[in-house]
Tab-separated table of C-alpha atoms in Angstrom:
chain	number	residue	atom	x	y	z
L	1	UNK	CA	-37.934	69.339	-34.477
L	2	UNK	CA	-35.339	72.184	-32.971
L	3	UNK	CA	-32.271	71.009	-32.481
L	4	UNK	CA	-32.846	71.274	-28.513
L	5	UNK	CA	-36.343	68.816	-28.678
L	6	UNK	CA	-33.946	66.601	-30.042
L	7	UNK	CA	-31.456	66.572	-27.366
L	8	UNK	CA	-34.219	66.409	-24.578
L	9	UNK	CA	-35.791	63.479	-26.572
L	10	UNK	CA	-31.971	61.535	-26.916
L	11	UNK	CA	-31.158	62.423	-22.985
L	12	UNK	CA	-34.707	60.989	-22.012
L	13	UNK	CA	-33.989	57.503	-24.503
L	14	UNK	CA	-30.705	57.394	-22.147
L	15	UNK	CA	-32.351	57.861	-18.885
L	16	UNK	CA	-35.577	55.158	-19.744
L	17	UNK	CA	-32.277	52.795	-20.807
L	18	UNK	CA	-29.980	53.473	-17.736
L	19	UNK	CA	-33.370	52.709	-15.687
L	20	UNK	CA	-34.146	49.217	-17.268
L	21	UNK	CA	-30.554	48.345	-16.725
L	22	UNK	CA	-30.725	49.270	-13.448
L	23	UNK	CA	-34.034	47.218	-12.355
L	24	UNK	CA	-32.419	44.509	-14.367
L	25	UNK	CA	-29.520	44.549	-12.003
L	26	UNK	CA	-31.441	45.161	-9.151
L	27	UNK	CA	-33.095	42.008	-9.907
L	28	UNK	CA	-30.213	40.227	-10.769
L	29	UNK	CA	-28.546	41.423	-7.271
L	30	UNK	CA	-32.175	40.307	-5.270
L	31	UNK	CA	-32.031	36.286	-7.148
L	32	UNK	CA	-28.249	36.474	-6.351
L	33	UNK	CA	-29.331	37.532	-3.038
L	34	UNK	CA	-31.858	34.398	-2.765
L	35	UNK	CA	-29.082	32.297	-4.280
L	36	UNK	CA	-26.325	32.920	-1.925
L	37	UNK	CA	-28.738	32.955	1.094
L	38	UNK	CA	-30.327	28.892	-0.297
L	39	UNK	CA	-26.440	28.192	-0.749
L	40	UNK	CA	-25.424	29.151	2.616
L	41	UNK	CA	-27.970	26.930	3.764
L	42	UNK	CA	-27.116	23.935	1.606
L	43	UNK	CA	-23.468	24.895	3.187
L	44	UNK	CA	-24.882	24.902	6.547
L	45	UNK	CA	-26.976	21.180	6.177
L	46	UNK	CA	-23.960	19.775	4.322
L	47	UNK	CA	-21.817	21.115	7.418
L	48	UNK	CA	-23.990	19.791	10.142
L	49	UNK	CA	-24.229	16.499	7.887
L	50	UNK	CA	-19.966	15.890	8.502
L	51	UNK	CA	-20.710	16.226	12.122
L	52	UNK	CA	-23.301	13.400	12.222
L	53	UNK	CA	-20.205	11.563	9.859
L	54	UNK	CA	-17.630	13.008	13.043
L	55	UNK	CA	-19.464	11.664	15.557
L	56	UNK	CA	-19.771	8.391	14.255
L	57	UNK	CA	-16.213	8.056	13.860
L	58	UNK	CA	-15.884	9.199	17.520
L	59	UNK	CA	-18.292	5.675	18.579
L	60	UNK	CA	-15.660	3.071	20.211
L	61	UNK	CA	-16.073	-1.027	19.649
L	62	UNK	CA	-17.953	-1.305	22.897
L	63	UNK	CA	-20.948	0.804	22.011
L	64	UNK	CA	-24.262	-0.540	22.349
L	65	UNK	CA	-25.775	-1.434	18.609
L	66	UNK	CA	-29.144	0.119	19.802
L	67	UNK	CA	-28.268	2.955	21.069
L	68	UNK	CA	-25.784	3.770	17.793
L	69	UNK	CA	-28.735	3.432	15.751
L	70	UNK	CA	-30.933	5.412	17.898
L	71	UNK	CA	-28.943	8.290	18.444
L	72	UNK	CA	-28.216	7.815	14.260
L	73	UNK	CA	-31.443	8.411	13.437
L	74	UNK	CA	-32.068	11.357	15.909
L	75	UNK	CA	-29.152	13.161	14.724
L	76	UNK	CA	-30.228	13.195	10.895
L	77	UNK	CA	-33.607	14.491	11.934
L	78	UNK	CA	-31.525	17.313	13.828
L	79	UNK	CA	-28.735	18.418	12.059
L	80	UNK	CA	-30.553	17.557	8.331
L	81	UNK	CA	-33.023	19.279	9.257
L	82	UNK	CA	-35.722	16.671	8.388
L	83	UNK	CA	-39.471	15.862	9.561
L	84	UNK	CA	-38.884	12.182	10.056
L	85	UNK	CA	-35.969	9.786	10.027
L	86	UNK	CA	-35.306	5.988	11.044
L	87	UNK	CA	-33.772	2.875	9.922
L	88	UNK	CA	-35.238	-0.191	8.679
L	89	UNK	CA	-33.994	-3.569	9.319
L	90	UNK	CA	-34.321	-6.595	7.586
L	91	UNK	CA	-37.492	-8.452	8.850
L	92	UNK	CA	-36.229	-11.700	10.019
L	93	UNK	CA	-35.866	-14.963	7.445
L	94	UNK	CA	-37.611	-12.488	4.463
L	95	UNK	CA	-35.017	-11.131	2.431
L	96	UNK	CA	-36.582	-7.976	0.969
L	97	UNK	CA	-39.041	-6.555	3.864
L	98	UNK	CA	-38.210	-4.165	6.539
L	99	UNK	CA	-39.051	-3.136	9.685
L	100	UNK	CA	-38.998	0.332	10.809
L	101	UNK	CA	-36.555	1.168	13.959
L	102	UNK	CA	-35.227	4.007	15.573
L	103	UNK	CA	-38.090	6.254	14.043
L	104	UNK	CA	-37.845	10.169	14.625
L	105	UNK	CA	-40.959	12.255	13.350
L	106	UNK	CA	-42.376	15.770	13.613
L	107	UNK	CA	-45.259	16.711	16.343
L	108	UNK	CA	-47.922	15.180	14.613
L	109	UNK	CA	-46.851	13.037	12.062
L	110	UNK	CA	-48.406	8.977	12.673
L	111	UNK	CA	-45.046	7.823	14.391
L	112	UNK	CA	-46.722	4.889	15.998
L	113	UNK	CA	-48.473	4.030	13.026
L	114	UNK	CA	-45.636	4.158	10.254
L	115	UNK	CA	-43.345	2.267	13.006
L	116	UNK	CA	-46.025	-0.690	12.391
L	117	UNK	CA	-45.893	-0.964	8.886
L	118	UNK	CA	-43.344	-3.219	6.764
L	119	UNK	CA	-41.549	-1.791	3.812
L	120	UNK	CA	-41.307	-4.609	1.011
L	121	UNK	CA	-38.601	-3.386	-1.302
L	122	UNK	CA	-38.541	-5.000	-5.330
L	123	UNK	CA	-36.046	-6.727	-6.147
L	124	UNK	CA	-34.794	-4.749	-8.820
L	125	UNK	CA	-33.881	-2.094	-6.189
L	126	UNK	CA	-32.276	-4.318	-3.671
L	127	UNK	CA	-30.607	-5.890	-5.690
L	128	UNK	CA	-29.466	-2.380	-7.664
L	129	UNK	CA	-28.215	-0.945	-4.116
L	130	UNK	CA	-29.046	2.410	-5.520
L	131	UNK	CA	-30.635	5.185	-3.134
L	132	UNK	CA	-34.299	6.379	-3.927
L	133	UNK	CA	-34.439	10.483	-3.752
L	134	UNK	CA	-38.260	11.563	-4.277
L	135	UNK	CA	-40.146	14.386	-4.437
L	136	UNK	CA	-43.186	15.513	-4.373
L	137	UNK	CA	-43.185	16.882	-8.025
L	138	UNK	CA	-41.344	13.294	-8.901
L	139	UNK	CA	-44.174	11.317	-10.614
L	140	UNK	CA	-41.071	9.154	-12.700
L	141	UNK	CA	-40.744	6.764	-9.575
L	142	UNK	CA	-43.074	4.282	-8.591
L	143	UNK	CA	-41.331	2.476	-6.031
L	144	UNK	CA	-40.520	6.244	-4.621
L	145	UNK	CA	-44.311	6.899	-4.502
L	146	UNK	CA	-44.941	3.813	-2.609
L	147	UNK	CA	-42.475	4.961	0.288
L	148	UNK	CA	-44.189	8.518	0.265
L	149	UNK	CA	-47.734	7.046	0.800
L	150	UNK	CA	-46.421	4.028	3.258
L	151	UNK	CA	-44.429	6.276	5.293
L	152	UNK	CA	-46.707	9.259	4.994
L	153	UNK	CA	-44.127	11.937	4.216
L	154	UNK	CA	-44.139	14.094	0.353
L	155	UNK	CA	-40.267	14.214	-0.071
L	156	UNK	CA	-38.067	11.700	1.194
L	157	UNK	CA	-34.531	9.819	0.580
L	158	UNK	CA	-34.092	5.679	1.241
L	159	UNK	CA	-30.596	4.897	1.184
L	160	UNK	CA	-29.130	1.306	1.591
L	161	UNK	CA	-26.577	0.840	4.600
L	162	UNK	CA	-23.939	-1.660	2.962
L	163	UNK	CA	-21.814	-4.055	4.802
L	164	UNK	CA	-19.914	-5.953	3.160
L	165	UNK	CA	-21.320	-5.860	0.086
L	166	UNK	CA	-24.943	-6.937	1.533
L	167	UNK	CA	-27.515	-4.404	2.755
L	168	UNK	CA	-27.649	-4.320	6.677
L	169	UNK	CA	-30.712	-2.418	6.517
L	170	UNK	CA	-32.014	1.669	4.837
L	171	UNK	CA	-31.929	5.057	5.931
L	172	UNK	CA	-34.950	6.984	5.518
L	173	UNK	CA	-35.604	10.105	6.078
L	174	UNK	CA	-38.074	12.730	5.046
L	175	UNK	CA	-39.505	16.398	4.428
L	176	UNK	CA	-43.023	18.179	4.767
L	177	UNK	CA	-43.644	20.249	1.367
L	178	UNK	CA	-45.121	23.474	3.511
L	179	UNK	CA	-41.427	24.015	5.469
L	180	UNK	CA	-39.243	23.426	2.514
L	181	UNK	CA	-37.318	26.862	0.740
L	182	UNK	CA	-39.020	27.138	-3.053
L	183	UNK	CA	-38.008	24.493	-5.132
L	184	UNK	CA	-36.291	22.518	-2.414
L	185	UNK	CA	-37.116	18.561	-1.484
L	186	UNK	CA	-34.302	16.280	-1.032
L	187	UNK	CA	-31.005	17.315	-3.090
L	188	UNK	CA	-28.495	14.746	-4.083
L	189	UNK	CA	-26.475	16.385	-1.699
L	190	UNK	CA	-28.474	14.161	1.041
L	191	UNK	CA	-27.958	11.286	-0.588
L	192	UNK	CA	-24.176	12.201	-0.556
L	193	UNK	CA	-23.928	12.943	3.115
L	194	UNK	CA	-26.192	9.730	3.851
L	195	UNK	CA	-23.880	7.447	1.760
L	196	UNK	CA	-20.875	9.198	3.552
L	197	UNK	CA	-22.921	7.950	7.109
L	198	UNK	CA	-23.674	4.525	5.658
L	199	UNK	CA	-19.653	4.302	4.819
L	200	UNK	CA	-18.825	5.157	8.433
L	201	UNK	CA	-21.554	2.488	10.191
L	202	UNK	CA	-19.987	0.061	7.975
L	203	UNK	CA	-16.745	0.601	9.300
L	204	UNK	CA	-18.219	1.043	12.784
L	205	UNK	CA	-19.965	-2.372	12.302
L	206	UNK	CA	-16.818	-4.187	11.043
L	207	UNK	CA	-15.774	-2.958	14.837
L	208	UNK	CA	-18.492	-4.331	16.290
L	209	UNK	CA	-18.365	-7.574	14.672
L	210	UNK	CA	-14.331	-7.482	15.659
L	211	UNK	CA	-15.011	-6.727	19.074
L	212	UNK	CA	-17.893	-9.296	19.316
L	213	UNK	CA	-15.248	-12.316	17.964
L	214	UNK	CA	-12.268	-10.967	20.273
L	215	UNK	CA	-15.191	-11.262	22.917
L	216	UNK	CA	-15.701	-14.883	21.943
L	217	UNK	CA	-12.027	-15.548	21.462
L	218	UNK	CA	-11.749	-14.158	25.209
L	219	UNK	CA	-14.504	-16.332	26.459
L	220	UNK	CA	-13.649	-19.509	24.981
L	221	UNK	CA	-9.698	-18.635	26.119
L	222	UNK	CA	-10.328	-18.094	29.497
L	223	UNK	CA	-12.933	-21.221	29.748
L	224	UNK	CA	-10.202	-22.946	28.466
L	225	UNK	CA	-8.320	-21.548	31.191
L	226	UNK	CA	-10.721	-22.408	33.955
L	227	UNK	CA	-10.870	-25.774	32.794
L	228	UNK	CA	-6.852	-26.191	32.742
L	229	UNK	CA	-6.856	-24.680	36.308
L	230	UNK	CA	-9.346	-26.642	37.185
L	231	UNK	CA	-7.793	-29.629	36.639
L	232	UNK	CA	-4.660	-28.361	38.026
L	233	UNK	CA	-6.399	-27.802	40.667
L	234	UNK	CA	-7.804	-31.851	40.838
L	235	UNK	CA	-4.173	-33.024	40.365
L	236	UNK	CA	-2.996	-30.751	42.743
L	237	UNK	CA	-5.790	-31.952	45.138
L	238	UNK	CA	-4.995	-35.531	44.673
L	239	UNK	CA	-1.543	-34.768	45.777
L	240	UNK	CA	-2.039	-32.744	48.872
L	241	UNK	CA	-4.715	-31.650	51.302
L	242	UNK	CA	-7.011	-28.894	50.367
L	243	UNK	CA	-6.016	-26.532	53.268
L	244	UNK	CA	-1.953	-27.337	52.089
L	245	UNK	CA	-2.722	-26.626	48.613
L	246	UNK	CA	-4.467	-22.872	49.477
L	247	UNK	CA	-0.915	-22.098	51.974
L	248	UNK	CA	1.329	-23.868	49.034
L	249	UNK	CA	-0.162	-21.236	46.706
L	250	UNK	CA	-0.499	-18.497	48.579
L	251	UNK	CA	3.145	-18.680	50.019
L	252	UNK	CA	4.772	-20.679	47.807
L	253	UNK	CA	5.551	-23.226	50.821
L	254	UNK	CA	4.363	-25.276	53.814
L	255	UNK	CA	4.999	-25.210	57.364
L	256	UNK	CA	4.861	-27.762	59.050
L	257	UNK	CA	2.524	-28.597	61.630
L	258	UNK	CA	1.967	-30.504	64.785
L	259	UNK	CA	-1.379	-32.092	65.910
L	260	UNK	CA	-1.654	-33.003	69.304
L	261	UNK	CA	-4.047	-36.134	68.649
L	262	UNK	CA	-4.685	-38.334	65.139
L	263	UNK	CA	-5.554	-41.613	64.424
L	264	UNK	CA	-2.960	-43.095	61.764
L	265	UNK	CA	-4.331	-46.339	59.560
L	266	UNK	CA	-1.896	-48.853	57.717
L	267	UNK	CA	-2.954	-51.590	55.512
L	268	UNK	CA	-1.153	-54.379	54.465
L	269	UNK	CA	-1.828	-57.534	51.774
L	270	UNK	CA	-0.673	-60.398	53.142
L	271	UNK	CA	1.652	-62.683	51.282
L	272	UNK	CA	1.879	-60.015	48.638
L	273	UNK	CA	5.154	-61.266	46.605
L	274	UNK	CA	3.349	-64.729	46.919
L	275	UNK	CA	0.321	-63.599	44.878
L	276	UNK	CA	1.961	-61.066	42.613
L	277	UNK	CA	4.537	-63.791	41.611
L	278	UNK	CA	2.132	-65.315	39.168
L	279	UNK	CA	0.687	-62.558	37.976
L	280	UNK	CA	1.971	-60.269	34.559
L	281	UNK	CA	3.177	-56.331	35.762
L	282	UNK	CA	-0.558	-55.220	33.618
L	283	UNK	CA	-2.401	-57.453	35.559
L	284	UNK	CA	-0.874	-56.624	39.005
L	285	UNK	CA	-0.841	-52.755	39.346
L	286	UNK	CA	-4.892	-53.514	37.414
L	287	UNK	CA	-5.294	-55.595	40.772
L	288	UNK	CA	-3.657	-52.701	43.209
L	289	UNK	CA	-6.087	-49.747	41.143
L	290	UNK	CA	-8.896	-52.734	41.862
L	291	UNK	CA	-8.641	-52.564	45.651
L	292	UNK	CA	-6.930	-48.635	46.253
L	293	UNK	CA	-9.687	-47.022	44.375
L	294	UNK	CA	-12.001	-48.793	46.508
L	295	UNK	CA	-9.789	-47.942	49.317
L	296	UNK	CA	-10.090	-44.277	48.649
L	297	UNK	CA	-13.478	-43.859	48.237
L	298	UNK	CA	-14.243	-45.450	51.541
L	299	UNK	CA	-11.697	-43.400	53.230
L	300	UNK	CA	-13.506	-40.249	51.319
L	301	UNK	CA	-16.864	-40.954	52.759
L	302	UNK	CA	-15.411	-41.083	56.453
L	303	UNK	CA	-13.159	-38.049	56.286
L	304	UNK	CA	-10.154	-39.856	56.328
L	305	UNK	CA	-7.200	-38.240	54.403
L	306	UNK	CA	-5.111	-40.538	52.583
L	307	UNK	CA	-1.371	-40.178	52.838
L	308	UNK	CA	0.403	-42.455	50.352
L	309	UNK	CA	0.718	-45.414	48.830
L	310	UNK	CA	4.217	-48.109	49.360
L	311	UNK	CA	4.011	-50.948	47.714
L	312	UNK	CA	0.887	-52.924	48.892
L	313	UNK	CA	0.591	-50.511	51.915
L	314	UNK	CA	-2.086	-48.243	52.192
L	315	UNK	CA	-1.801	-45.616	54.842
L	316	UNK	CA	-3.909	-42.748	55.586
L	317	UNK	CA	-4.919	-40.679	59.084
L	318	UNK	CA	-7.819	-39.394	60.577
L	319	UNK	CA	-7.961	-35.646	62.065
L	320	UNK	CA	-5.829	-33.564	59.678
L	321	UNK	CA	-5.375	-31.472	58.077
L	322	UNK	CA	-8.380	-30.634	59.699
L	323	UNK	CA	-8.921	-31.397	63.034
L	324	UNK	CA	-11.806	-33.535	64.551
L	325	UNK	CA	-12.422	-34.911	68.307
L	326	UNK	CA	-14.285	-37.872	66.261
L	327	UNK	CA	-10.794	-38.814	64.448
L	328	UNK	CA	-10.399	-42.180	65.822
L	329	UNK	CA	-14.314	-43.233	65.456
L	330	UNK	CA	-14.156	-42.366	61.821
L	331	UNK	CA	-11.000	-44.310	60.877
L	332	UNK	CA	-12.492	-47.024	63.095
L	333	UNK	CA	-15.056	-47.182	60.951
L	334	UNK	CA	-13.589	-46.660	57.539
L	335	UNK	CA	-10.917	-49.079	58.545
L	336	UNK	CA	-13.959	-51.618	59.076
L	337	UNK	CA	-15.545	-51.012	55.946
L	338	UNK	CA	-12.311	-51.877	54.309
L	339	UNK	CA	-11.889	-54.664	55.980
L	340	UNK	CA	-15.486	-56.235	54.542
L	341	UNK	CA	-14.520	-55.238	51.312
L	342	UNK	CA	-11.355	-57.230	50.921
L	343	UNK	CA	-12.975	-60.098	52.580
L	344	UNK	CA	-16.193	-60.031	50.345
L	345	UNK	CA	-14.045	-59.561	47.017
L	346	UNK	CA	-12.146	-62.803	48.531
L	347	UNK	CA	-15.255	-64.972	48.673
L	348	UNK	CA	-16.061	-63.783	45.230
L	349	UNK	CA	-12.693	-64.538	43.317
L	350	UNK	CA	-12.521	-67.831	45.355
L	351	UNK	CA	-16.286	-68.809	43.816
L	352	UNK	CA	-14.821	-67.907	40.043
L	353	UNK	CA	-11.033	-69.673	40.971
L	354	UNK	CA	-9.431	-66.060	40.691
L	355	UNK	CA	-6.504	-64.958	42.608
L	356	UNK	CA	-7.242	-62.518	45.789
L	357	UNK	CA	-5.552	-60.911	48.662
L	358	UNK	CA	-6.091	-61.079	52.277
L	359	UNK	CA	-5.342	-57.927	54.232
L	360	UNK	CA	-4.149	-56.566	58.151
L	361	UNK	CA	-5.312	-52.873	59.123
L	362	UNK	CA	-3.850	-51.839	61.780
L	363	UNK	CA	-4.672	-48.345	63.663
L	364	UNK	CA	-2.858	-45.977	66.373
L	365	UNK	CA	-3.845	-42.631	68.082
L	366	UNK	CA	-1.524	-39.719	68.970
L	367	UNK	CA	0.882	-36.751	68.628
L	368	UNK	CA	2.467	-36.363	65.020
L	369	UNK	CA	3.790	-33.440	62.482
L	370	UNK	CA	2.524	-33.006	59.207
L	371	UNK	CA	4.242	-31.424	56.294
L	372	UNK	CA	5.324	-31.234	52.991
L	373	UNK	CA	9.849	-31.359	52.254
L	374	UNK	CA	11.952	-30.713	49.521
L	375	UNK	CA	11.440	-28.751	46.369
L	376	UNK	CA	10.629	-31.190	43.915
L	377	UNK	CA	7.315	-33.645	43.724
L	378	UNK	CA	5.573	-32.255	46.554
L	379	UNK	CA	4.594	-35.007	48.954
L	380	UNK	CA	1.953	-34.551	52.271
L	381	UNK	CA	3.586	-36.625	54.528
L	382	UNK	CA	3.810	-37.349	58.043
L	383	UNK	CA	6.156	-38.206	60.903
L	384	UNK	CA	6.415	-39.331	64.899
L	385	UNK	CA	6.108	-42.460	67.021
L	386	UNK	CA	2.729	-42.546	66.438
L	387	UNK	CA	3.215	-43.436	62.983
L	388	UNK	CA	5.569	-45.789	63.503
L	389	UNK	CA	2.941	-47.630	66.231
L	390	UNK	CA	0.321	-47.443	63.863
L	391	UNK	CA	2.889	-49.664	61.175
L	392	UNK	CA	3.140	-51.718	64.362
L	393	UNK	CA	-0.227	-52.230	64.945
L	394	UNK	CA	-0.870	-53.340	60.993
L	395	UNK	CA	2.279	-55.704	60.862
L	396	UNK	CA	1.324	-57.337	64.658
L	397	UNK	CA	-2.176	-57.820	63.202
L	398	UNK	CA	-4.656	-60.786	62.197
L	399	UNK	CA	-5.409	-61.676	58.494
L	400	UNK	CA	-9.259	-60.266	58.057
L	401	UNK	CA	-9.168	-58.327	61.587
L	402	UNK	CA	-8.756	-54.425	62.052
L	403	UNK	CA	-5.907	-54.319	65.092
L	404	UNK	CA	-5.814	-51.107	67.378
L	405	UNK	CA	-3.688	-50.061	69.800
L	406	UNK	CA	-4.477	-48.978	73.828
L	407	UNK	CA	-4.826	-45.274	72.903
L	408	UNK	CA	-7.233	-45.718	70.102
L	409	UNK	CA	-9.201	-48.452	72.918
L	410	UNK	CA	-9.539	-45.698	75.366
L	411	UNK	CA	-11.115	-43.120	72.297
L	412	UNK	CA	-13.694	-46.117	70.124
L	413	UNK	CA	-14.258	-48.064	73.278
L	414	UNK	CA	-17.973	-47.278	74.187
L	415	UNK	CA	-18.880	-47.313	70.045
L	416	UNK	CA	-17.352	-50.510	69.059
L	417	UNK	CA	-16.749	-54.145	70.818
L	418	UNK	CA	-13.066	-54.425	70.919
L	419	UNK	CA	-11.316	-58.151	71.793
L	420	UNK	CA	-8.436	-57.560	74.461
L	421	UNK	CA	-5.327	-59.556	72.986
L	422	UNK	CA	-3.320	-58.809	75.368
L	423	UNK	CA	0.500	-57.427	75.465
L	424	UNK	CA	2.159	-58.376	72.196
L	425	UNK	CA	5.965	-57.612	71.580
L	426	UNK	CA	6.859	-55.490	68.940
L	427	UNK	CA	10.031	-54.574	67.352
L	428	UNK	CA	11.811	-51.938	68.847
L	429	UNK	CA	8.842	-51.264	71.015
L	430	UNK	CA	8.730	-54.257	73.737
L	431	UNK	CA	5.036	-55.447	74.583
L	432	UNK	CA	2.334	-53.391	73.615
L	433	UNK	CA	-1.727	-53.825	74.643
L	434	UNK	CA	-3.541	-54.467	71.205
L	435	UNK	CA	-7.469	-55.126	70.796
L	436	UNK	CA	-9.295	-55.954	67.738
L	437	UNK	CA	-11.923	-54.079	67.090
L	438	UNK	CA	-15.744	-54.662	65.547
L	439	UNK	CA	-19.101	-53.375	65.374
L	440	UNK	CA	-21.372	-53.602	68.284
């Protein structure tokens, strides 16, 4: 061979080398190519998967559990970029079988079908806590090939949410083999992002449950409340008038007021020191609560509002706070009903040898001003001649008889048969026309 065959045949070795390298490297640059283009989109997936994670993080205590879960499971089908995802639930009083909830699926996969269907889980793997990643070309897991024939989808992930160390319920979410890139299914970087989201409902739930007990705490607080004002307001109540108590509050005082026309009511036990000398202090203010109770639910039923209490005197008026053209009927009548009460109880405790009282009631109509004074232990009281007729009228009276005056005649006359006694004197007040009054 010349010496110039020879260099041809060494320049043509050199070019059939230089071209191997360079399809070599052209190949190289093309899988690199592929490579960078299936990492960019692992990049991308792993990105949108930390904003499902952000958004969670974003959800405040008051959310609604449903609609976290719902919009859960539509964002992983979304921003994974998955066929179908939901969350099961525990199935209620059975330990290892789930429901499906919140389900998100493709066009035409058997949504209303799968959402029917119970997942039992072995116990091995609940107990584990360990996520099941299968794929199609995964023929090493049984319990994964179970899930892909249940929930009708070739690649899937089913990753426990723990709370507190127990399993609130699974992700799952799946892929159709004819989208995925060659050689993709799930990647363990799923499972990562899913974990990361079943860290952050958690924490989410742990808010929940928070803001579920300061709920209670709130509840039973201010029901403790309303029961303390409540009986505030009973106290209150049992010290003044309604319509007093609503000014008290509102301005923080009480004017006082005149009423043109009332009927005042004094009682009055006769021979009271007598009686309560042989009695013990217990059983004495027992015999007083006896008789007063009774006396205030009589006055009560007849719309009479009870003033105070001295002693053995009862006293209580008729047309306040609010006023009533009926005042005088209905103390009339309370004052009667009274009256047979004492007397019964006194044929009783005679029949048994017990001691009783005998009482006067004594009524007056007219002008007087009602108020509360002073700063401390708030009193209703009330003030005017015709109070101090009315004490008349009960200390002028008859043992067992209800004694009214000539203004309260003129106002009960035609209702009731009232007894003329004619014109008694009375201290400070000369003689003054006095009837007894009964029922017709």
């Amino acid at each position: 061979m010349s010496s110039l065959e020879e260099k041809l045949a060494q320049a043509q070795k050199e070019i059939d080398y230089y071209k191997g390298r360079l399809k070599q490297l052209s190949t190289s640059y093309m899988a690199l190519e592929y490579r960078t283009a299936d990492l960019s989109k692992d990049v991308l997936q792993m990105t949108e998967g930390l904003k499902v994670i952000a958004e969670l993080q974003d959800v405040d205590a008051m959310s609604d559990e449903d609609q976290l879960f719902d919009n859960l499971a539509e964002s992983i089908n979304i921003r994974l970029k998955m066929d179908v995802a939901a969350i099961l639930l525990p199935v209620k009083e059975r330990k290892l079988e789930f429901e499906m909830r919140y389900l998100k699926g493709f066009g035409s996969y058997n949504t209303e079908g799968v959402r029917k269907k119970i997942i039992k889980v072995p116990e091995e793997v609940y107990q584990s806590k360990e996520a099941v990643l299968f794929n199609k070309t995964d023929e090493k897991s049984e319990f994964g090939a179970y899930l892909s024939q249940e929930l009708e989808i070739e690649n899937l992930l089913f990753s426990p949410i723990i709370h507190n160390k127990n399993i609130l319920g699974y992700f799952f979410a799946g892929r159709r083999t004819q989208l995925l890139q060659k050689g993709k299914g799930i990647l363990p970087y799923h499972l990562n992002i899913m974990d990361a989201i079943g860290g952050v409902i958690s924490t989410v739930q742990n808010q929940l449950e928070r803001q579920l007990v300061l709920e209670q705490l709130v509840n039973e607080r201010t029901k403790e409340l309303q029961e303390e004002k409540e009986i505030s307001e009973n106290l209150l109540l049992n010290i003044l008038p309604f319509e007093t108590t609503q000014e008290l509050k509102k301005n923080g005082k009480v004017k006082a007021k005149d009423y043109s026309m009332v009927t005042v009511l004094f009682t009055d036990f006769i021979d009271f020191t007598k009686y309560s000398e042989g009695m013990s202090p217990k059983e004495l203010v027992e015999q007083i609560d006896f008789y007063y109770r009774e006396m205030d639910h009589i006055t009560m039923k007849h719309g009479v509002e009870k003033i105070k209490t001295i002693g053995d005197s009862y006293m209580c008026a008729a047309g306040l706070p609010v006023e009533r053209d009926d005042h005088a009927v209905a103390a009339v009548r309370a004052a009667l009903e009274i009256r047979d009460f004492v007397e019964q109880t006194k044929e009783r405790k005679m029949k048994t040898g017990e001691p009783y009282f005998e009482i006067r009631i004594g009524l007056n109509s007219g002008p007087i001003v009602a108020g509360i004074v002073g700063i401390k232990k708030f009193a209703y009281d009330i003030w005017g001649d015709t109070v101090n007729v009315a004490s008349r009228m009960e200390s002028s009276g008859i043992s067992g008889e209800v004694n009214i005056s000539q203004s309260t005649y003129l106002l009960v006359k035609d209702l009731f048969h009232c007894e003329y006694r004619g014109q008694i004197p009375v201290k400070n007040k000369g003689d003054i026309a006095m009837y007894l009054v009964n029922p017709k």
